[in-house]
Coordinates of C-alpha atoms and ligand atoms in Angstrom, one line a residue:
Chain T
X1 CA 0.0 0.0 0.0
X2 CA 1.7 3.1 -1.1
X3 CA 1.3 6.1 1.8
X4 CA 3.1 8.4 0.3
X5 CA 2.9 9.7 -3.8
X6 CA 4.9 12.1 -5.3
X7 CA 4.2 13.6 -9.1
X8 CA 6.5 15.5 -11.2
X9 CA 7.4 17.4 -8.4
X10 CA 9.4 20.5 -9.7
X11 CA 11.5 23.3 -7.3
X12 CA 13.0 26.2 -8.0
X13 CA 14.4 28.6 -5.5
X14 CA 14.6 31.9 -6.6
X15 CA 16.9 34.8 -5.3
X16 CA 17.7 38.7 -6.2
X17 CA 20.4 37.6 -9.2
X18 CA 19.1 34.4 -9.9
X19 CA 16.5 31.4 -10.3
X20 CA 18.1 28.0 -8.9
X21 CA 16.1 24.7 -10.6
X22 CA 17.2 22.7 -8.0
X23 CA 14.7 19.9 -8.5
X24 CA 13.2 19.4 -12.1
X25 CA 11.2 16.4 -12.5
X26 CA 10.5 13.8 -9.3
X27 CA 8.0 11.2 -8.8
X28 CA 8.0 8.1 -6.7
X29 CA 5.7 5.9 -4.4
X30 CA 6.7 4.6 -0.4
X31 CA 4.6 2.0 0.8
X32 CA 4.4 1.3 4.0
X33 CA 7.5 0.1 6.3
X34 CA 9.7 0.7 3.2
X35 CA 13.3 2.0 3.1
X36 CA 13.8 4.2 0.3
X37 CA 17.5 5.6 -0.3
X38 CA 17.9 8.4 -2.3
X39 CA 21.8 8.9 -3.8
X40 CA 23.0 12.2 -6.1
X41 CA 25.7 14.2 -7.2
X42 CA 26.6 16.9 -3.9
X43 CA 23.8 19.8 -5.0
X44 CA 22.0 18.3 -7.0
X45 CA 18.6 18.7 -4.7
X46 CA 18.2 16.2 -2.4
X47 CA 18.0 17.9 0.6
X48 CA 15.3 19.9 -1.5
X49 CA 13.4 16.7 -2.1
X50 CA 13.3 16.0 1.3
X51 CA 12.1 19.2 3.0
X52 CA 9.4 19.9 0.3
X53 CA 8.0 15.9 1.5
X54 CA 8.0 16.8 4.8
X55 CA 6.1 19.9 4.4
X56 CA 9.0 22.3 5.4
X57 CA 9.3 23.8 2.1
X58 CA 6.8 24.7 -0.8
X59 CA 7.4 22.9 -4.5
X60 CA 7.0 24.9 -7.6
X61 CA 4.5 22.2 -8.9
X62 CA 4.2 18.7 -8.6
X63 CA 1.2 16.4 -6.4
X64 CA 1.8 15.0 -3.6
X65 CA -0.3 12.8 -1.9
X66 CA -0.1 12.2 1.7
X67 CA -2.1 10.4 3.9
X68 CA -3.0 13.1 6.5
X69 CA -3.0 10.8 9.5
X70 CA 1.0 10.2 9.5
X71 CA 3.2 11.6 11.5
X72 CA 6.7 12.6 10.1
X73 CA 9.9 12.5 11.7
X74 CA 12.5 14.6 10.3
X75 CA 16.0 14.1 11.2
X76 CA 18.3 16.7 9.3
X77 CA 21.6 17.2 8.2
X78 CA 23.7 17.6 11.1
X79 CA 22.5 16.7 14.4
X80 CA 21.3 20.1 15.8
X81 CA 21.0 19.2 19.1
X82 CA 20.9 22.0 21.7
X83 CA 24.0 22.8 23.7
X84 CA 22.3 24.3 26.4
X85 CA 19.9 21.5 27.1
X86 CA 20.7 18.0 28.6
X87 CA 20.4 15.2 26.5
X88 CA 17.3 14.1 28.0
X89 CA 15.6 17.3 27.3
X90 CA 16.6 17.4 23.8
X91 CA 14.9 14.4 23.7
X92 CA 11.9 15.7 24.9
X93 CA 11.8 18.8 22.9
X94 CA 9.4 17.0 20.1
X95 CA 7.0 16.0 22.8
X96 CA 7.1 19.5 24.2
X97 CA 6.9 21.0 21.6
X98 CA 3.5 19.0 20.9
X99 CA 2.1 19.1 24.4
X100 CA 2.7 15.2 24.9
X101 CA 4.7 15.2 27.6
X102 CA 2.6 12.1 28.9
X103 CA 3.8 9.4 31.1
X104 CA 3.6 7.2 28.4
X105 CA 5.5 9.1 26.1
X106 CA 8.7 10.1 28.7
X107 CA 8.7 6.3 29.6
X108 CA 8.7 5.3 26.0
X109 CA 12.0 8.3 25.5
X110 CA 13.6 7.0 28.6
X111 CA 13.2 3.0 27.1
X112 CA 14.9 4.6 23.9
X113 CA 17.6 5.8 25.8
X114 CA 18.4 2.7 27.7
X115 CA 18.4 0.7 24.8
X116 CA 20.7 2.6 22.8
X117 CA 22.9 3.3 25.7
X118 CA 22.9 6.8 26.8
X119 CA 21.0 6.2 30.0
X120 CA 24.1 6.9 31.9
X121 CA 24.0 10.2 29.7
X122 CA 20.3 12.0 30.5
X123 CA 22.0 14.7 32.5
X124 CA 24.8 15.7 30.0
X125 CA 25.5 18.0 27.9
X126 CA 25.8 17.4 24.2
X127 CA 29.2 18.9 24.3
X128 CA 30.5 16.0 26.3
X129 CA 29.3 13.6 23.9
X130 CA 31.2 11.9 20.6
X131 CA 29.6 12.2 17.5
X132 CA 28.1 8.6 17.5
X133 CA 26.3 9.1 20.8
X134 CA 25.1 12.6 19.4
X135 CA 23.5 11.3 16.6
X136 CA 21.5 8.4 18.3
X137 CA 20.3 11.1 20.7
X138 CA 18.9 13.2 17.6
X139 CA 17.5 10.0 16.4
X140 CA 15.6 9.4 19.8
X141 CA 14.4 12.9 19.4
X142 CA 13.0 12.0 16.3
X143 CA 11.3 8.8 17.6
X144 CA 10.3 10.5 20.9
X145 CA 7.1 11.8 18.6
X146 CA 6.5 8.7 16.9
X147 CA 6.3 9.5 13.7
X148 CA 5.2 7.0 10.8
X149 CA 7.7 8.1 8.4
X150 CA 11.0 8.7 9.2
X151 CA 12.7 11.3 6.6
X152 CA 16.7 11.3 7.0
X153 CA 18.8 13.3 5.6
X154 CA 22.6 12.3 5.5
X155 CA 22.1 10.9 8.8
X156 CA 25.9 9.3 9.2
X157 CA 28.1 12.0 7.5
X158 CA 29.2 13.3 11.1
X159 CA 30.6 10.1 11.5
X160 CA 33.9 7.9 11.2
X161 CA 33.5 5.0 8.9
X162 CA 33.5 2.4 12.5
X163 CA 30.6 4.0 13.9
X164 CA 29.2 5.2 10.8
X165 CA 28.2 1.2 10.0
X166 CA 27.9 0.3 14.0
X167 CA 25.1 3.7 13.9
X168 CA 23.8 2.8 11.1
X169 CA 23.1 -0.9 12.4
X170 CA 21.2 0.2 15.1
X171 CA 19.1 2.9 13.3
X172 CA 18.5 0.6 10.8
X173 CA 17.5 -1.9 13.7
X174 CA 15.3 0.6 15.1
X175 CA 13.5 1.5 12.5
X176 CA 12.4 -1.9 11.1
X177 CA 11.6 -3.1 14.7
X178 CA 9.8 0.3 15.2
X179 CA 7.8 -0.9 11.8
X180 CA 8.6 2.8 10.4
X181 CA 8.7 3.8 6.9
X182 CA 11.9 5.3 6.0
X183 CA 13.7 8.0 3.1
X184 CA 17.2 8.3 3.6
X185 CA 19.7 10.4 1.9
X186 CA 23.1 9.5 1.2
X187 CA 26.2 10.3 -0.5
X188 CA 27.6 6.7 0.7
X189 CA 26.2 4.3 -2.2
X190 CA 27.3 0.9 0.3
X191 CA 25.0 2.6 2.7
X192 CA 22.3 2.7 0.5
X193 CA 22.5 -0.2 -0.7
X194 CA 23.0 -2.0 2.4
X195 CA 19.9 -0.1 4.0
X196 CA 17.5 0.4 1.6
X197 CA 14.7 -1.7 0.1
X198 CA 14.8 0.6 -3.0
X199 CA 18.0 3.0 -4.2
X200 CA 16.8 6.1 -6.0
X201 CA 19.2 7.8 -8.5
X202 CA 19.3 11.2 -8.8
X203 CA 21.1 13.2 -12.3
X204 CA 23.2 16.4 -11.2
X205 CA 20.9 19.9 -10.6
X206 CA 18.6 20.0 -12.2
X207 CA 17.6 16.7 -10.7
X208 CA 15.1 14.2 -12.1
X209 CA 15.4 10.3 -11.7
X210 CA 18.2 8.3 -13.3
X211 CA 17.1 4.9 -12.1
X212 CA 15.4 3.2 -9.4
X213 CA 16.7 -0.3 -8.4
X214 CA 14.5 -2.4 -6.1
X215 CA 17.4 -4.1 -3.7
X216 CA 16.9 -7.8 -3.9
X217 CA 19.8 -9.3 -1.8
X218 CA 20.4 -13.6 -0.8
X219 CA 19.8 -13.4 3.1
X220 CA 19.1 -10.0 3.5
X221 CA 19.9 -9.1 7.2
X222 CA 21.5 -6.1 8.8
X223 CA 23.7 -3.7 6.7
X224 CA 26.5 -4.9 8.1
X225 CA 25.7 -8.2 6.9
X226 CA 24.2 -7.5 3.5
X227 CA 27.9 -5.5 2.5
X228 CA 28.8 -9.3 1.9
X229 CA 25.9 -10.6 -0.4
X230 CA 27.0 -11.4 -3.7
X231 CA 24.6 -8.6 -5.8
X232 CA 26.6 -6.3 -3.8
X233 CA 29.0 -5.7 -6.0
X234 CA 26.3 -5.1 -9.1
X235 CA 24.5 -2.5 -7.9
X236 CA 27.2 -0.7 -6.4
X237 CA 28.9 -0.9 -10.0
X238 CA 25.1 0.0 -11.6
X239 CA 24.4 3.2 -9.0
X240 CA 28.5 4.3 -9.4
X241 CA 27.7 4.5 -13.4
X242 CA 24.7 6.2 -13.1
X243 CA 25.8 8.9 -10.8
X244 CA 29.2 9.5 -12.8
X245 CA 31.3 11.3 -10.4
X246 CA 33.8 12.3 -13.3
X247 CA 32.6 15.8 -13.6
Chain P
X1 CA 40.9 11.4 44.0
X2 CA 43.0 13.4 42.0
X3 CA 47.0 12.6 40.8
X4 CA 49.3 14.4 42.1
X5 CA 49.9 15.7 38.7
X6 CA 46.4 17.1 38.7
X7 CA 47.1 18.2 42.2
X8 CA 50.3 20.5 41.2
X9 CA 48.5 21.9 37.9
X10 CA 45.8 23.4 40.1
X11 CA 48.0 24.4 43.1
X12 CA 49.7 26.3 40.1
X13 CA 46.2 27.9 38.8
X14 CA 45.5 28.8 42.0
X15 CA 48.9 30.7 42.9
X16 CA 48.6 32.3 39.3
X17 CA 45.4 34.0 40.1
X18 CA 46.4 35.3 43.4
X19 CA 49.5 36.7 41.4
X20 CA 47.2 38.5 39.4
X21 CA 45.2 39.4 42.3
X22 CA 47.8 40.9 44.1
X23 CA 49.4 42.6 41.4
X24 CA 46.1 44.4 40.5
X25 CA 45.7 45.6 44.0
X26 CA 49.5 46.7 44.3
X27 CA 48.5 48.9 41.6
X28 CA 45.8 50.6 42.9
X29 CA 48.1 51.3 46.3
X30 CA 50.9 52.4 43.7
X31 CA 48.6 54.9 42.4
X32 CA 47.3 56.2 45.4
X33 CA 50.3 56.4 47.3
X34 CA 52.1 58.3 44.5
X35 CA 49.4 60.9 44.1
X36 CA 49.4 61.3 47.8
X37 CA 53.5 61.5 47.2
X38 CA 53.2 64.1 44.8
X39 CA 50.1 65.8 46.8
X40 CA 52.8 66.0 49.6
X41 CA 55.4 67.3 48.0
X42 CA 53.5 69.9 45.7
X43 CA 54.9 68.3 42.8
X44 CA 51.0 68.5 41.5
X45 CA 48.7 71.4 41.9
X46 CA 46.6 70.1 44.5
X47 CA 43.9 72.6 43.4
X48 CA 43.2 71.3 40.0
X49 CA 44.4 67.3 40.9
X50 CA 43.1 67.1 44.5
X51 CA 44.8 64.5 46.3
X52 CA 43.6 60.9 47.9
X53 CA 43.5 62.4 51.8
X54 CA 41.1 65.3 49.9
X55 CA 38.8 63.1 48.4
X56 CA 38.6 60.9 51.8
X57 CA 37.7 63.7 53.7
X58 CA 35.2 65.0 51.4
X59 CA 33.8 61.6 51.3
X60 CA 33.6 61.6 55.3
X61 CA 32.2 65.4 55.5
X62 CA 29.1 64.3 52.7
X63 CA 28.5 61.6 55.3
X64 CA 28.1 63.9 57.8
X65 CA 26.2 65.9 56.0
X66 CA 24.1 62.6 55.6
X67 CA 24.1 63.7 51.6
X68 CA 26.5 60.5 50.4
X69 CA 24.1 57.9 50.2
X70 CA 20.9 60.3 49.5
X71 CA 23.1 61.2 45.8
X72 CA 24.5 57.7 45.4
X73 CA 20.9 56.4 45.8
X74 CA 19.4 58.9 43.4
X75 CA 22.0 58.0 40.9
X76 CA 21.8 54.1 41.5
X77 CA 18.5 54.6 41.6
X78 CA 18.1 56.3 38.3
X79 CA 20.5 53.8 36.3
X80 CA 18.7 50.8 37.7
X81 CA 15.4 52.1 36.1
X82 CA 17.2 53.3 32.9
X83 CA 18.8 49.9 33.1
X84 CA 16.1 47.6 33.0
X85 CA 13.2 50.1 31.0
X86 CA 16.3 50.0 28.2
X87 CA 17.3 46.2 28.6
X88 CA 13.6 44.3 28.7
X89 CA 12.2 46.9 26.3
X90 CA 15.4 46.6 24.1
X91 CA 14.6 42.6 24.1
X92 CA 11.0 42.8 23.8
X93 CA 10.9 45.2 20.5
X94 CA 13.5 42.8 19.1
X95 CA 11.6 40.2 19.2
X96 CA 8.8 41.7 17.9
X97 CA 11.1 43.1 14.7
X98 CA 12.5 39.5 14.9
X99 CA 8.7 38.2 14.4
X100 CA 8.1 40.5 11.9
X101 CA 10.5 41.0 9.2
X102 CA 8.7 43.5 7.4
X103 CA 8.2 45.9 10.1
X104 CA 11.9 45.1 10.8
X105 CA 13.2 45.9 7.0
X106 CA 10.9 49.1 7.4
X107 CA 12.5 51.1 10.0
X108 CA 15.9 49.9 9.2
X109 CA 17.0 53.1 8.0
X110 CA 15.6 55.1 10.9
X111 CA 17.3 53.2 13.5
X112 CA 20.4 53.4 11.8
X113 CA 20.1 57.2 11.7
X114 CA 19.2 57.2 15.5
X115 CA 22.1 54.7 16.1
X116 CA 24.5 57.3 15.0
X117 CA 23.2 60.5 16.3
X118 CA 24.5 62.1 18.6
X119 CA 21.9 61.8 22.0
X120 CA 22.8 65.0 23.9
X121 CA 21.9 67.0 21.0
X122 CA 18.5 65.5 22.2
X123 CA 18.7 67.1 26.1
X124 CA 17.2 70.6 25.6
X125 CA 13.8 69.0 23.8
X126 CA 14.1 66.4 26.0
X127 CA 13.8 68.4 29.0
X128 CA 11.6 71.1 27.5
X129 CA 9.3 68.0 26.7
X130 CA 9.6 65.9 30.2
X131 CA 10.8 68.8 32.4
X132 CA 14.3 69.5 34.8
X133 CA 13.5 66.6 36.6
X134 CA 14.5 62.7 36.8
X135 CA 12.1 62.1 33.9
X136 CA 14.4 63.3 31.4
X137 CA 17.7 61.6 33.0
X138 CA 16.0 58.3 32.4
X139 CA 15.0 59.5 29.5
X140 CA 17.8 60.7 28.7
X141 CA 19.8 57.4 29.2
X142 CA 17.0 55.4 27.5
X143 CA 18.2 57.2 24.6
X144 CA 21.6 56.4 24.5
X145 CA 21.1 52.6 24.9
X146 CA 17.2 51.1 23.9
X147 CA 19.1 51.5 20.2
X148 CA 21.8 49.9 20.2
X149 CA 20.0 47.7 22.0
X150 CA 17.5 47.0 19.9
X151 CA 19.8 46.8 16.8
X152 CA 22.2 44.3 18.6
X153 CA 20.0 41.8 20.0
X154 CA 17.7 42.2 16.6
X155 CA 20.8 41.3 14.8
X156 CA 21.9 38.2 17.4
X157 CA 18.8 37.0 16.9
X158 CA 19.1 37.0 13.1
X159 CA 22.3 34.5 13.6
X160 CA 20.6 32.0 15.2
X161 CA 21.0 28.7 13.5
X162 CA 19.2 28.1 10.8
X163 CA 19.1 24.6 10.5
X164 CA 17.9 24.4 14.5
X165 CA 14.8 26.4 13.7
X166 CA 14.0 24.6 10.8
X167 CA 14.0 21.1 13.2
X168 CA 11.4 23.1 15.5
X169 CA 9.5 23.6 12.1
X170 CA 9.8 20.1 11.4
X171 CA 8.0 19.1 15.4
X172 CA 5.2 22.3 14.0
X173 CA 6.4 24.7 16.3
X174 CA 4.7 27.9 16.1
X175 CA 6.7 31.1 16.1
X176 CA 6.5 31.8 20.0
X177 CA 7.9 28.2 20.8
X178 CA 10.8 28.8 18.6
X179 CA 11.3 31.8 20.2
X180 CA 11.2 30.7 23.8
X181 CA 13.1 27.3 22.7
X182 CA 15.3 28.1 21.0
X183 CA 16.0 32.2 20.0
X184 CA 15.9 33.2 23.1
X185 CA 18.1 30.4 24.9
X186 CA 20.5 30.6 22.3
X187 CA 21.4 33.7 22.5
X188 CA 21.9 33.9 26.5
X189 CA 25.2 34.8 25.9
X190 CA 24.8 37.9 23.4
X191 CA 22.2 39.0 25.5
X192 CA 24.5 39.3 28.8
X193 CA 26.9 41.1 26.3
X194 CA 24.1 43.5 25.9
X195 CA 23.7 43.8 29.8
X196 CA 27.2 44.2 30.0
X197 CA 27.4 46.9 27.3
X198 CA 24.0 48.7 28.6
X199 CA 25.1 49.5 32.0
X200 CA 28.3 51.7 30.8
X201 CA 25.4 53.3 28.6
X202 CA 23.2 54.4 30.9
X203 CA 25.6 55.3 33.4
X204 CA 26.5 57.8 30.2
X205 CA 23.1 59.1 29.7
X206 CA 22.6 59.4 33.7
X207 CA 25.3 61.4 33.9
X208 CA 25.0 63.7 31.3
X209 CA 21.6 64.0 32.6
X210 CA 22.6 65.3 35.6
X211 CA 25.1 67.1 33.9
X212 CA 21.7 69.0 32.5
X213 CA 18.8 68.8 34.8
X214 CA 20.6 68.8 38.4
X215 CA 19.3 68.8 41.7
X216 CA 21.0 65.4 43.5
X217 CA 22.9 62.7 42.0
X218 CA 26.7 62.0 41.5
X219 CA 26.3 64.2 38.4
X220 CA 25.1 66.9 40.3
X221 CA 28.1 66.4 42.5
X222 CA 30.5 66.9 39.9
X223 CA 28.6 69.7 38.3
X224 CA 27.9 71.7 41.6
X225 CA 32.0 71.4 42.6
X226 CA 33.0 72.5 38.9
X227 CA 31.3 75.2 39.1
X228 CA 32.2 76.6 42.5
X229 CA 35.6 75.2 41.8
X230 CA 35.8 72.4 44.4
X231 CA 38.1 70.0 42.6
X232 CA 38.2 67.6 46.0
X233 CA 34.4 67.4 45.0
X234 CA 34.8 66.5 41.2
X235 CA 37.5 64.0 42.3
X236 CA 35.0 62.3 44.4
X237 CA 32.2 62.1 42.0
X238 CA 34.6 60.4 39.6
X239 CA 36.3 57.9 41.7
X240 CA 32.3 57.1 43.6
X241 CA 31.3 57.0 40.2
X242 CA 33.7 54.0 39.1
X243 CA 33.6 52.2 41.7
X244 CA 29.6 52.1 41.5
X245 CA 29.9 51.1 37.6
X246 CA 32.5 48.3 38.3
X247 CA 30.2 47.1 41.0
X248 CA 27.3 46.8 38.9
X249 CA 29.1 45.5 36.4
X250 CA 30.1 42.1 38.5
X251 CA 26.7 41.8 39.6
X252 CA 25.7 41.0 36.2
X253 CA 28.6 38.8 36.1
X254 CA 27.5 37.3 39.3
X255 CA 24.2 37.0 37.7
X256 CA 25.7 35.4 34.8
X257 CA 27.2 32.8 36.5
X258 CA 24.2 32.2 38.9
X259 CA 22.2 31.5 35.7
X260 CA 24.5 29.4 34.0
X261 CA 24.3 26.5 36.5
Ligands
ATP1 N1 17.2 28.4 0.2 C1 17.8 28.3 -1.0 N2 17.9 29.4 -1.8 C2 18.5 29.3 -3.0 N3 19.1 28.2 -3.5 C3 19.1 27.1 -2.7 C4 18.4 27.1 -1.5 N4 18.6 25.8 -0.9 C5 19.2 25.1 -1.8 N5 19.5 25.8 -2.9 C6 20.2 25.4 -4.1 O1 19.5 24.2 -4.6 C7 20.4 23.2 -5.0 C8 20.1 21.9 -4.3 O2 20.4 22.0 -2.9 P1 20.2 20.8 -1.9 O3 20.6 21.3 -0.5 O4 18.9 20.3 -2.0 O5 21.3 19.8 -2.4 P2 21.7 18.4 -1.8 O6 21.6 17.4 -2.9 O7 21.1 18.1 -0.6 O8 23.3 18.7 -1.6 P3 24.3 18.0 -0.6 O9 24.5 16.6 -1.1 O10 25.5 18.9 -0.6 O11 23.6 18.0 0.8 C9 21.8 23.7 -4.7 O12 22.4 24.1 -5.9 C10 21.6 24.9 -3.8 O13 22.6 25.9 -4.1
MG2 MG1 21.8 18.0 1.4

């Protein structure tokens, strides 16, 4: 069942000297509990894509068709969390934001943080965490609000390549055991192909879709795990050809 | 437990600072003992410099007079006002231009051109307008630093990081959360900067209101003793006059840190 439907969805931005076409032509169905990558050239509108679908930004045309009772969770570039706030509060900030602050919902943020390992770290400061431990807590801020559809954008890049695959383990853990339908920008092609159900290819500005591939590995498993199936290699080769980093 | 290491480095941080310490206050003795010195001597004209013992006793003899604390008050008590009506209105019409670009992009211009005007030039309307009396100090000194004010923290809040508000966007926040959550926490520090900056403002516009409208204050006390020539009095308004602004200025420091924890 598709719960999300983009159609020709179009974006320009447009300043004093100039009109940008960031995003020229994207269309694309997520059914429920997928995990849709989306690779592309640096620039070439990705981040675009993303905050138009989460409502953050207007397109310049285009449908899209949302099913109004989902809730989205939008983890962004970078992990913004606030320096002046312990990391149990920036947890909380969806929920306060909301008004939820229910007994429920703190016990369900607190359960997060135990099982991801920062319940020694509720009353810290984000400045005395590494980047790892930062970026699970901005994904816990995410979940806090339960969202249906998780929208990430370049979720790892903070990272070193160690925690970048141990990180992306557990999100990726979290978010099928969560049952949450996922986008995720990447620049890391492995990534997305060790994550995703379907890799969408994006051409340089002005974007539209190259290809989609629909990811069908032998014993599909974690990430980790799926960087050693045997269609690896093809689709790494496939997505390295259509994004064509000699520029 | 800490290492011995970790023992010696702070031992040493801690005998550093009371270097510093005592080093600040031997200059303070330095400078008072070799204006006395000098006083002594009649290397300096005593007349026109007045001398440390001078400006003791005239301290003592406004005591007497039970006058001291009356003008301190009146100017501590006129700053303070000026202070806070210039500060919290400062922030408050900040945020508003912060809220509302438009209205923000609007009166740019003027608040540049009242930025860089000269406020004395203001006094005569002012007083004409509010009268020779402690209306027109505080207004006065509201002058000289709501703008600034306003244009500083407007611009702070400007800085804030984009990306931040746009992850408040993404939980719906509406304008006032983002400001409570995020502008205005953010920008603690640029906005004790502002404190910092304001006091040494007002104390300006006090003074120079003083300077115009005087009937009590440590303005008036330097005004009065310039004008019948009592340098021992000037002296005294000047040092009582630092020492209040330094004090003032640690308690916002002391505030500062009280906050931060
Ligand atoms: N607010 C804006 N105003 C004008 N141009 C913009 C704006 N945001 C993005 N652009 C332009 O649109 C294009 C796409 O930007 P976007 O951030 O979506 O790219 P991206 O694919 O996410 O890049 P990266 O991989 O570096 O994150 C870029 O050329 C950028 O300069
Ligand atoms: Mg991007």
């Amino acid at each position: 069942m598709n719960i999300l439907k983009v159609q020709n969805l179009r974006k320009a931005y447009h300043t004093k000297t100039n009109e940008i076409l960031a995003v020229k032509d994207f269309s694309f169905n997520l059914k429920q509990g997928e995990f849709v990558a989306i690779v592309g050239p640096s620039g070439c509108g990705k981040s675009t894509i993303l905050s138009i679908l989460c409502g953050l930004d207007k397109a310049s045309s285009g449908k899209i068709e949302i099913d109004k009772n989902l809730k989205f969770g939008y983890m962004l570039q970078g992990d913004n969390l606030f320096e002046w706030r312990t990391i149990y509060k920036n947890c909380l900030i969806g929920l306060e934001l909301e008004n939820k602050l229910t007994k429920e919902n703190i016990n369900y943020v607190n359960k997060l943080l135990d099982t991801y390992g920062l319940k020694e770290f509720k009353k810290s400061y984000p400045s005395n965490l590494s980047g790892g431990m930062r970026q699970r807590v901005s994904l816990i801020r995410t979940l806090a609000t339960k969202p249906d559809i998780l929208f990430l954008d370049e979720p790892f890049s903070a990272l070193d390549y160690q925690t970048r695959l141990a990180v992306s383990d557990d999100v990726y853990q979290i978010i099928k055991k969560e049952k949450k339908s996922a986008i995720m920008i990447t620049h890391d092609i492995s990534e997305a192909i060790s994550m995703a159900d379907k890799v969408i290819v994006l051409s340089k500005r002005p974007s539209t879709i190259k290809n989609i591939y629909e990811i069908k590995l032998t014993n599909k498993s974690t990430p980790i795990q799926n960087r050693k199936a045997k269609e690896f290699a093809y689709y790494y080769d496939k997505i390295w050809k259509d994004i064509d980093y000699h520029v | 437990m800490y290492s011995k290491e970790h023992k010696e480095y702070l031992k040493k941080i801690k005998i550093n600072k009371f270097l510093i310490r005592l080093s600040q206050l031997l200059i303070v003795f330095l400078i008072i003992f070799i204006w006395q010195f000098a006083a002594d001597k009649n290397l300096i004209n005593t007349f026109i410099s007045s001398s440390p013992k001078a400006i003791i006793n005239t301290i003592i003899n406004l005591y007497k007079d039970e006058t001291l604390f009356h003008h301190i008050w009146i100017t501590f008590y006129e700053v303070i006002i000026s202070f806070l009506i210039a500060t919290i209105g400062g922030i408050i019409i900040a945020s508003i231009l912060w809220r509302y670009k438009f209205i923000s992009k609007v009166i740019d211009p003027y608040l540049t051109m009242l930025n860089s005007l000269p406020k004395v030039s203001l006094g005569p309307i002012i007083i004409i307008i509010a009268g020779a009396s402690t209306k027109s100090i505080i207004i006065m000194a509201l002058f000289i630093s709501i703008i600034i004010t306003i244009i500083n923290v407007t611009q702070a809040f400007e800085t804030t990081d984009k990306n931040k508000i746009r992850l408040l966007q993404s939980f719906k926040a509406k304008p006032y959360q983002i400001f409570f959550k995020l502008i205005l926490p953010s920008n603690y520090n640029n906005l004790i900067n502002v404190c910092k900056v304001n006091i040494g403002l007002v104390f300006i516009g006090v003074i120079m209101g003083e300077f115009l409208v005087s009937k009590a204050g440590i303005g008036y006390l330097i005004m009065y003793g310039s004008q019948v020539f009592n340098l021992n009095l000037v002296m005294t308004g000047v040092i009582l006059l630092a020492i209040m602004a330094s004090l003032m200025y640690y308690l916002i420091i002391f505030i500062e840190k009280k906050f931060q924890k």
